[in-house]
């Protein structure tokens, strides 16, 4: 095979990297996609045979031509082509259908990797050109805009000091790919990155191309679908992998960029050791009990232990790196008295002399000797012992473990001060500051683990324990139901964890389904029954109850609930121990399922604003926790846009945001991607706080909400809500249609999550979780939760005099409305009613099928027309060609897999319920998820 990545000239390759727009900018992506496709074609021929390869090409070309016919307005020709393709697929043996779906899924894997590499490439390009300040969401761009409108350096630093963002990793919906597949993806990504170097010798290109082919072959020979459901421990490990893959290495680079941005835009020279702490990390994996019986007390303990072990292992590597590199000799420069005393103090604890511990090793290198003591203490903290009995660490094994992160920081800061005082500031910045930053961020626990449970189980436990007294508090009474015993045991586990050296490892308890003051107070009673100290005390931040308001009704009632609760004298005393800070969680997934996309978004906005008003009234510092999913139907969408769209004056700088399993790989699979994602969050938070647009008389999208805009969105939301409830939720036929016209029942066979899809065994809408609700609609290419009701509401409102002009003004200036319409537009671009009609054909009741699908189809066309009218576009995503190109690139591969999935579902429902069929369906689920970049 020729060298696919060899350019005609390396100057041309450099020109591609420097290109700001046009075909030249996109040429590297096209080359990666084309070349990876050719390698996959070679692997398919070799591994599965020429016949399968030809069938793949036949289906792909058919899908492309159908799309072209649709675009040209040849609807009948497109329908006939689709019909012929369906007939061809129905004649395939199950095994061949499975292999075809795998082949298309692999195309997606490679397209996704090519796009990821292009994102990294473009970020490097902007950094090389110095144009990174113009990139949407860049910190430099935000600071430059702040300076332009007159915000001073002191003011800018003050705003930055208020920013604190906590991404919270959750398992559900779980990343559909297996852990072994993720490792292979990363290797392919690394090879692509190596091929981007300029220049690369032919021999090296050949070697990398061969390695890529080998890795693609290994992927083909690997089971992409799990043979068993992942355990919670599997999910814990998958979440922790991202720290080693990117996050540990990303943070120092990110803070260096913050420091450089302040210097370039404001002339402020601040070392990363002096910057405010901008980020923390959280997790639900191993603590989220809501509807997951597999999250046991032992699993929670294991989640804490594993996170701590992962962190301490990295700390040990950092300490060893410093030992290896910090070779300053006392014969050249002295160390500070402070550090000398600390080193001698360690030796005094051991009652051993310097010679006895170190011998002739590091005779004049006091920094290295000190770091060996730190390393020994880290080993002890991790519960490990040095395997080499002759090592210095073994001789120091009697040193105590670190009892807190502050003790470790005290050692590192003493070392830094000594270097700074003795001509070693550059060494301090290079070697010590990154380590200090990590300890400030992660402590000794890595991330906070939230515990979550549903209020129904709390109430049941409270009822059953109403006669429980202190006399028998050390045992769980036999009369308690298993559910209530588990609730009490969960709190005991929390108490046990907090009694260790990192009580901050658990500090929030999330209450699902919270609706009343009593729901919060009940958790306080249960916590105390379980022996948990709720109030903060010393190093223990206590346990804050965090109500999760999920339904539309609960979101509307939340401000008044909080007003009553925050004004209770007993609770005010608790708040005082937490610095008068309270966290509230807003649920995007369930509110969308309950009230539709437009109403969910608007009611969360209104609750957000009202909660801040009540908090100010009550003297409470409010921190909101946004439970956003990856899909539009679950609150997803571009991060910068959603943070900036928060209500003006209703953001204090602190925010927690869920990062769900399916998007972790997209955001954190690489240092460059992780840095960009975290920078987006910081820049958006700074932008939302400082609001430079509002200070510019000619500024756009200032976030200021005009009364007429609010009235318009309130009216449209109300219209959309009643239409969505009437047409979707209150129509029993829709739920029946959903279960038959989507692959939601196959989610269990896909084995992508440890958590059951329903809160109970009942097959009812109320018991179905939001994730499978969105999953079913997404897989069937209907995506109903992301847009239904929006078109009807806009159409009705547009009938008012002057409405069209007002809506266009909102689309130009109102960030929340822009976010709604752009997210609707993105979801509709991924939908396909032609293919959706094939899923609808799975519904045996023809009359019901016609009634439900026709209203979906009618509302789709209405919403499509409304989106184009408001945006002034001729087609969806006209102003976002990057996303439009990505979807166009994927459609010829997604479409055949959808057709295969429909055919397999039809066969299974006709009685062919075999392991082979289930495996093949799971393969299509895997492929469609990769193609649409969403599971649910």
CSV table of N, CA and C in Angstrom, one decimal, residues 183-298:
chain,number,residue,atom,x,y,z
A,183,UNK,N,-8.5,1.7,25.2
A,183,UNK,CA,-7.1,1.7,25.1
A,183,UNK,C,-6.6,1.7,23.7
A,184,UNK,N,-7.3,0.8,22.9
A,184,UNK,CA,-6.9,0.7,21.5
A,184,UNK,C,-7.1,2.0,20.7
A,185,UNK,N,-8.3,2.7,21.1
A,185,UNK,CA,-8.6,4.0,20.4
A,185,UNK,C,-7.4,5.0,20.7
A,186,UNK,N,-7.0,5.0,22.0
A,186,UNK,CA,-6.0,5.9,22.4
A,186,UNK,C,-4.7,5.7,21.6
A,187,UNK,N,-4.4,4.4,21.4
A,187,UNK,CA,-3.1,4.1,20.6
A,187,UNK,C,-3.3,4.6,19.2
A,188,UNK,N,-4.4,4.4,18.6
A,188,UNK,CA,-4.6,4.9,17.2
A,188,UNK,C,-4.5,6.4,17.2
A,189,UNK,N,-5.1,7.1,18.2
A,189,UNK,CA,-5.0,8.5,18.3
A,189,UNK,C,-3.6,9.0,18.4
A,190,UNK,N,-2.7,8.3,19.2
A,190,UNK,CA,-1.3,8.6,19.3
A,190,UNK,C,-0.6,8.5,18.0
A,191,UNK,N,-0.9,7.4,17.3
A,191,UNK,CA,-0.2,7.2,16.0
A,191,UNK,C,-0.6,8.4,15.0
A,192,UNK,N,-1.9,8.8,15.0
A,192,UNK,CA,-2.3,9.9,14.1
A,192,UNK,C,-1.6,11.2,14.5
A,193,UNK,N,-1.4,11.4,15.8
A,193,UNK,CA,-0.7,12.6,16.2
A,193,UNK,C,0.7,12.6,15.8
A,194,UNK,N,1.4,11.4,15.8
A,194,UNK,CA,2.7,11.3,15.3
A,194,UNK,C,2.8,11.6,13.8
A,195,UNK,N,1.8,11.2,13.1
A,195,UNK,CA,1.8,11.5,11.7
A,195,UNK,C,1.6,12.9,11.3
A,196,UNK,N,1.2,13.7,12.3
A,196,UNK,CA,1.0,15.2,12.1
A,196,UNK,C,2.3,16.0,12.3
A,197,UNK,N,3.4,15.3,12.7
A,197,UNK,CA,4.6,16.0,12.9
A,197,UNK,C,5.1,16.5,11.5
A,198,UNK,N,5.9,17.5,11.5
A,198,UNK,CA,6.5,18.0,10.2
A,198,UNK,C,8.0,18.2,10.4
A,199,UNK,N,8.8,17.6,9.6
A,199,UNK,CA,8.5,16.5,8.6
A,199,UNK,C,8.6,15.1,9.3
A,200,UNK,N,8.1,14.1,8.6
A,200,UNK,CA,8.2,12.7,9.1
A,200,UNK,C,8.9,11.9,8.0
A,201,UNK,N,10.0,11.2,8.2
A,201,UNK,CA,10.7,10.4,7.2
A,201,UNK,C,9.8,9.3,6.6
A,202,UNK,N,10.0,8.9,5.4
A,202,UNK,CA,9.2,7.9,4.8
A,202,UNK,C,9.1,6.6,5.6
A,203,UNK,N,10.3,6.3,6.1
A,203,UNK,CA,10.4,5.0,6.9
A,203,UNK,C,9.5,5.1,8.1
A,204,UNK,N,9.4,6.3,8.7
A,204,UNK,CA,8.6,6.5,9.9
A,204,UNK,C,7.1,6.5,9.5
A,205,UNK,N,6.7,7.1,8.4
A,205,UNK,CA,5.4,7.0,7.9
A,205,UNK,C,4.9,5.6,7.7
A,206,UNK,N,5.8,4.8,7.1
A,206,UNK,CA,5.5,3.4,6.8
A,206,UNK,C,5.3,2.6,8.1
A,207,UNK,N,6.2,2.9,9.1
A,207,UNK,CA,6.1,2.2,10.3
A,207,UNK,C,4.7,2.5,11.0
A,208,UNK,N,4.4,3.8,11.1
A,208,UNK,CA,3.2,4.3,11.7
A,208,UNK,C,1.9,3.7,11.0
A,209,UNK,N,2.0,3.7,9.7
A,209,UNK,CA,0.9,3.2,8.9
A,209,UNK,C,0.7,1.7,9.2
A,210,UNK,N,1.8,1.0,9.3
A,210,UNK,CA,1.7,-0.4,9.6
A,210,UNK,C,1.2,-0.7,11.0
A,211,UNK,N,1.6,0.2,12.0
A,211,UNK,CA,1.1,0.1,13.3
A,211,UNK,C,-0.4,0.4,13.4
A,212,UNK,N,-0.9,1.4,12.6
A,212,UNK,CA,-2.3,1.7,12.6
A,212,UNK,C,-3.1,0.5,12.0
A,213,UNK,N,-2.6,-0.1,11.0
A,213,UNK,CA,-3.2,-1.3,10.4
A,213,UNK,C,-3.3,-2.4,11.4
A,214,UNK,N,-2.2,-2.6,12.1
A,214,UNK,CA,-2.2,-3.7,13.1
A,214,UNK,C,-3.2,-3.4,14.2
A,215,UNK,N,-3.3,-2.1,14.6
A,215,UNK,CA,-4.2,-1.8,15.7
A,215,UNK,C,-5.7,-1.9,15.3
A,216,UNK,N,-6.0,-1.5,14.0
A,216,UNK,CA,-7.3,-1.7,13.5
A,216,UNK,C,-7.7,-3.2,13.4
A,217,UNK,N,-6.7,-4.0,13.0
A,217,UNK,CA,-6.9,-5.5,12.9
A,217,UNK,C,-7.2,-6.0,14.3
A,218,UNK,N,-6.4,-5.5,15.3
A,218,UNK,CA,-6.7,-6.0,16.7
A,218,UNK,C,-8.1,-5.6,17.2
A,219,UNK,N,-8.5,-4.4,16.8
A,219,UNK,CA,-9.9,-3.9,17.1
A,219,UNK,C,-10.9,-4.8,16.5
A,220,UNK,N,-10.7,-5.2,15.2
A,220,UNK,CA,-11.7,-6.0,14.5
A,220,UNK,C,-11.8,-7.4,15.2
A,221,UNK,N,-10.7,-7.9,15.8
A,221,UNK,CA,-10.7,-9.2,16.4
A,221,UNK,C,-11.1,-9.1,17.9
A,222,UNK,N,-11.4,-7.9,18.3
A,222,UNK,CA,-11.9,-7.8,19.7
A,222,UNK,C,-13.4,-7.7,19.8
A,223,UNK,N,-14.0,-8.3,20.8
A,223,UNK,CA,-15.4,-8.1,21.1
A,223,UNK,C,-15.7,-6.7,21.5
A,224,UNK,N,-16.4,-6.0,20.7
A,224,UNK,CA,-16.7,-4.6,21.0
A,224,UNK,C,-17.9,-4.5,21.9
A,225,UNK,N,-18.7,-5.5,22.0
A,225,UNK,CA,-19.9,-5.6,22.9
A,225,UNK,C,-19.5,-6.4,24.1
A,226,UNK,N,-19.9,-6.0,25.3
A,226,UNK,CA,-19.6,-6.7,26.5
A,226,UNK,C,-20.4,-8.0,26.5
A,227,UNK,N,-19.7,-9.0,27.0
A,227,UNK,CA,-20.4,-10.3,27.2
A,227,UNK,C,-21.1,-10.4,28.5
A,228,UNK,N,-20.8,-9.4,29.4
A,228,UNK,CA,-21.6,-9.3,30.7
A,228,UNK,C,-21.8,-7.9,31.0
A,229,UNK,N,-22.7,-7.6,31.8
A,229,UNK,CA,-23.0,-6.2,32.3
A,229,UNK,C,-21.8,-5.8,33.1
A,230,UNK,N,-21.3,-4.5,32.9
A,230,UNK,CA,-20.2,-4.0,33.7
A,230,UNK,C,-20.7,-3.9,35.2
A,231,UNK,N,-19.7,-4.2,36.1
A,231,UNK,CA,-20.0,-4.0,37.5
A,231,UNK,C,-19.7,-2.5,37.8
A,232,UNK,N,-20.2,-2.1,39.0
A,232,UNK,CA,-19.9,-0.7,39.5
A,232,UNK,C,-18.4,-0.6,39.6
A,233,UNK,N,-17.7,-1.6,40.0
A,233,UNK,CA,-16.2,-1.5,40.1
A,233,UNK,C,-15.6,-1.3,38.7
A,234,UNK,N,-16.1,-1.9,37.7
A,234,UNK,CA,-15.6,-1.6,36.3
A,234,UNK,C,-15.8,-0.2,36.0
A,235,UNK,N,-17.0,0.4,36.3
A,235,UNK,CA,-17.3,1.8,36.0
A,235,UNK,C,-16.4,2.7,36.8
A,236,UNK,N,-16.0,2.3,38.1
A,236,UNK,CA,-15.1,3.1,38.9
A,236,UNK,C,-13.8,3.2,38.2
A,237,UNK,N,-13.3,2.1,37.8
A,237,UNK,CA,-12.0,2.0,37.1
A,237,UNK,C,-12.0,2.9,35.8
A,238,UNK,N,-13.1,2.8,35.1
A,238,UNK,CA,-13.1,3.5,33.8
A,238,UNK,C,-13.1,5.0,34.1
A,239,UNK,N,-13.8,5.5,35.1
A,239,UNK,CA,-13.8,6.9,35.5
A,239,UNK,C,-12.4,7.4,35.9
A,240,UNK,N,-11.8,6.5,36.7
A,240,UNK,CA,-10.4,6.9,37.2
A,240,UNK,C,-9.4,6.9,36.1
A,241,UNK,N,-9.6,6.1,35.1
A,241,UNK,CA,-8.6,6.1,34.0
A,241,UNK,C,-8.3,7.5,33.4
A,242,UNK,N,-9.3,8.3,33.4
A,242,UNK,CA,-9.1,9.7,32.8
A,242,UNK,C,-8.1,10.5,33.6
A,243,UNK,N,-8.0,10.3,34.8
A,243,UNK,CA,-7.0,11.0,35.6
A,243,UNK,C,-5.6,10.7,35.1
A,244,UNK,N,-5.3,9.4,34.9
A,244,UNK,CA,-4.0,9.0,34.4
A,244,UNK,C,-3.8,9.4,32.9
A,245,UNK,N,-4.9,9.3,32.1
A,245,UNK,CA,-4.8,9.6,30.7
A,245,UNK,C,-4.6,11.0,30.4
A,246,UNK,N,-5.2,11.9,31.2
A,246,UNK,CA,-5.1,13.3,30.8
A,246,UNK,C,-5.1,14.3,32.0
A,247,UNK,N,-6.0,14.1,33.0
A,247,UNK,CA,-6.2,15.2,34.0
A,247,UNK,C,-5.0,15.5,34.8
A,248,UNK,N,-4.3,14.5,35.3
A,248,UNK,CA,-3.1,14.9,36.1
A,248,UNK,C,-2.1,15.7,35.3
A,249,UNK,N,-1.9,15.4,34.1
A,249,UNK,CA,-0.9,16.1,33.2
A,249,UNK,C,-1.5,17.4,32.8
A,250,UNK,N,-2.8,17.5,32.6
A,250,UNK,CA,-3.5,18.7,32.1
A,250,UNK,C,-3.4,19.9,33.0
A,251,UNK,N,-3.6,19.6,34.3
A,251,UNK,CA,-3.8,20.8,35.3
A,251,UNK,C,-2.6,21.7,35.3
A,252,UNK,N,-1.4,21.3,35.4
A,252,UNK,CA,-0.3,22.3,35.4
A,252,UNK,C,-0.2,23.1,34.1
A,253,UNK,N,-0.5,22.4,32.9
A,253,UNK,CA,-0.5,23.1,31.7
A,253,UNK,C,-1.6,24.1,31.6
A,254,UNK,N,-2.8,23.8,32.2
A,254,UNK,CA,-3.9,24.7,32.2
A,254,UNK,C,-3.7,25.9,33.0
A,255,UNK,N,-3.1,25.7,34.2
A,255,UNK,CA,-2.8,26.9,35.1
A,255,UNK,C,-1.7,27.7,34.5
A,256,UNK,N,-0.8,27.1,33.8
A,256,UNK,CA,0.3,27.9,33.1
A,256,UNK,C,-0.4,28.8,32.0
A,257,UNK,N,-1.4,28.2,31.4
A,257,UNK,CA,-2.1,29.0,30.3
A,257,UNK,C,-2.8,30.2,31.0
A,258,UNK,N,-3.4,29.9,32.2
A,258,UNK,CA,-4.1,31.0,32.9
A,258,UNK,C,-3.1,32.1,33.3
A,259,UNK,N,-1.9,31.7,33.8
A,259,UNK,CA,-0.9,32.6,34.2
A,259,UNK,C,-0.4,33.4,32.9
A,260,UNK,N,-0.2,32.7,31.8
A,260,UNK,CA,0.2,33.4,30.6
A,260,UNK,C,-0.8,34.3,30.0
A,261,UNK,N,-2.1,34.0,30.2
A,261,UNK,CA,-3.2,34.8,29.7
A,261,UNK,C,-3.3,36.1,30.5
A,262,UNK,N,-3.1,36.0,31.8
A,262,UNK,CA,-3.1,37.2,32.6
A,262,UNK,C,-2.0,38.1,32.3
A,263,UNK,N,-0.8,37.5,32.0
A,263,UNK,CA,0.4,38.3,31.7
A,263,UNK,C,0.2,39.0,30.3
A,264,UNK,N,-0.3,38.2,29.3
A,264,UNK,CA,-0.4,38.8,28.0
A,264,UNK,C,-1.5,39.9,27.9
A,265,UNK,N,-2.6,39.7,28.6
A,265,UNK,CA,-3.7,40.6,28.4
A,265,UNK,C,-3.7,41.8,29.5
A,266,UNK,N,-3.2,41.5,30.7
A,266,UNK,CA,-3.2,42.5,31.7
A,266,UNK,C,-1.8,42.9,32.3
A,267,UNK,N,-0.8,42.2,31.8
A,267,UNK,CA,0.5,42.5,32.4
A,267,UNK,C,0.7,42.0,33.8
A,268,UNK,N,-0.2,41.1,34.3
A,268,UNK,CA,-0.1,40.5,35.6
A,268,UNK,C,0.8,39.3,35.6
A,269,UNK,N,1.8,39.2,36.4
A,269,UNK,CA,2.8,38.1,36.4
A,269,UNK,C,2.6,37.3,37.7
A,270,UNK,N,1.8,36.2,37.6
A,270,UNK,CA,1.4,35.5,38.8
A,270,UNK,C,1.8,34.0,38.5
A,271,UNK,N,2.6,33.5,39.4
A,271,UNK,CA,3.0,32.1,39.3
A,271,UNK,C,1.8,31.2,39.6
A,272,UNK,N,1.9,29.9,39.0
A,272,UNK,CA,0.7,29.0,39.2
A,272,UNK,C,0.5,28.7,40.7
A,273,UNK,N,1.6,28.8,41.5
A,273,UNK,CA,1.5,28.5,42.9
A,273,UNK,C,0.7,29.6,43.6
A,274,UNK,N,0.6,30.8,43.0
A,274,UNK,CA,-0.2,31.9,43.6
A,274,UNK,C,-1.5,32.1,43.0
A,275,UNK,N,-1.8,31.4,41.9
A,275,UNK,CA,-3.2,31.6,41.3
A,275,UNK,C,-4.2,31.0,42.2
A,276,UNK,N,-5.5,31.5,42.1
A,276,UNK,CA,-6.6,30.9,42.9
A,276,UNK,C,-6.9,29.6,42.4
A,277,UNK,N,-7.4,28.7,43.3
A,277,UNK,CA,-7.8,27.4,42.8
A,277,UNK,C,-9.1,27.5,42.1
A,278,UNK,N,-9.0,27.0,40.8
A,278,UNK,CA,-10.2,27.2,39.9
A,278,UNK,C,-11.0,25.9,39.7
A,279,UNK,N,-10.4,24.8,40.0
A,279,UNK,CA,-11.0,23.5,39.7
A,279,UNK,C,-10.9,22.5,40.8
A,280,UNK,N,-12.0,21.8,41.0
A,280,UNK,CA,-12.0,20.6,41.8
A,280,UNK,C,-12.6,19.5,41.0
A,281,UNK,N,-12.7,18.3,41.5
A,281,UNK,CA,-13.3,17.2,40.8
A,281,UNK,C,-14.2,16.4,41.7
A,282,UNK,N,-15.3,15.8,41.2
A,282,UNK,CA,-16.2,15.0,41.9
A,282,UNK,C,-16.6,13.8,41.2
A,283,UNK,N,-17.3,12.9,41.8
A,283,UNK,CA,-17.7,11.6,41.2
A,283,UNK,C,-19.0,11.1,41.8
A,284,UNK,N,-19.8,10.5,41.0
A,284,UNK,CA,-21.0,9.7,41.6
A,284,UNK,C,-20.7,8.2,41.5
A,285,UNK,N,-19.7,7.8,40.8
A,285,UNK,CA,-19.5,6.4,40.5
A,285,UNK,C,-19.0,5.7,41.8
A,286,UNK,N,-19.9,4.8,42.3
A,286,UNK,CA,-19.7,4.1,43.5
A,286,UNK,C,-20.5,4.8,44.7
A,287,UNK,N,-21.1,5.9,44.5
A,287,UNK,CA,-21.9,6.6,45.5
A,287,UNK,C,-23.3,6.8,45.1
A,288,UNK,N,-23.7,6.7,43.8
A,288,UNK,CA,-25.0,6.9,43.4
A,288,UNK,C,-25.9,5.6,43.6
A,289,UNK,N,-26.7,5.7,44.6
A,289,UNK,CA,-27.5,4.5,45.0
A,289,UNK,C,-28.9,4.5,44.3
A,290,UNK,N,-29.3,5.7,43.8
A,290,UNK,CA,-30.6,5.8,43.3
A,290,UNK,C,-30.9,4.8,42.2
A,291,UNK,N,-31.7,3.8,42.5
A,291,UNK,CA,-32.1,2.8,41.5
A,291,UNK,C,-31.1,1.8,41.2
A,292,UNK,N,-29.9,1.9,41.8
A,292,UNK,CA,-28.9,0.9,41.5
A,292,UNK,C,-28.6,0.0,42.7
A,293,UNK,N,-29.1,-1.2,42.8
A,293,UNK,CA,-28.9,-2.0,44.0
A,293,UNK,C,-27.5,-2.5,44.1
A,294,UNK,N,-26.7,-2.3,43.1
A,294,UNK,CA,-25.3,-2.8,43.1
A,294,UNK,C,-24.3,-1.9,43.7
A,295,UNK,N,-24.8,-0.7,44.1
A,295,UNK,CA,-23.9,0.3,44.8
A,295,UNK,C,-24.1,0.0,46.3
A,296,UNK,N,-23.3,-0.9,46.8
A,296,UNK,CA,-23.4,-1.3,48.2
A,296,UNK,C,-22.4,-0.5,49.1
A,297,UNK,N,-22.5,-0.7,50.4
A,297,UNK,CA,-21.5,0.0,51.2
A,297,UNK,C,-20.1,-0.4,50.9
A,298,UNK,N,-19.8,-1.7,50.6
A,298,UNK,CA,-18.5,-2.1,50.2
A,298,UNK,C,-18.0,-1.5,48.9
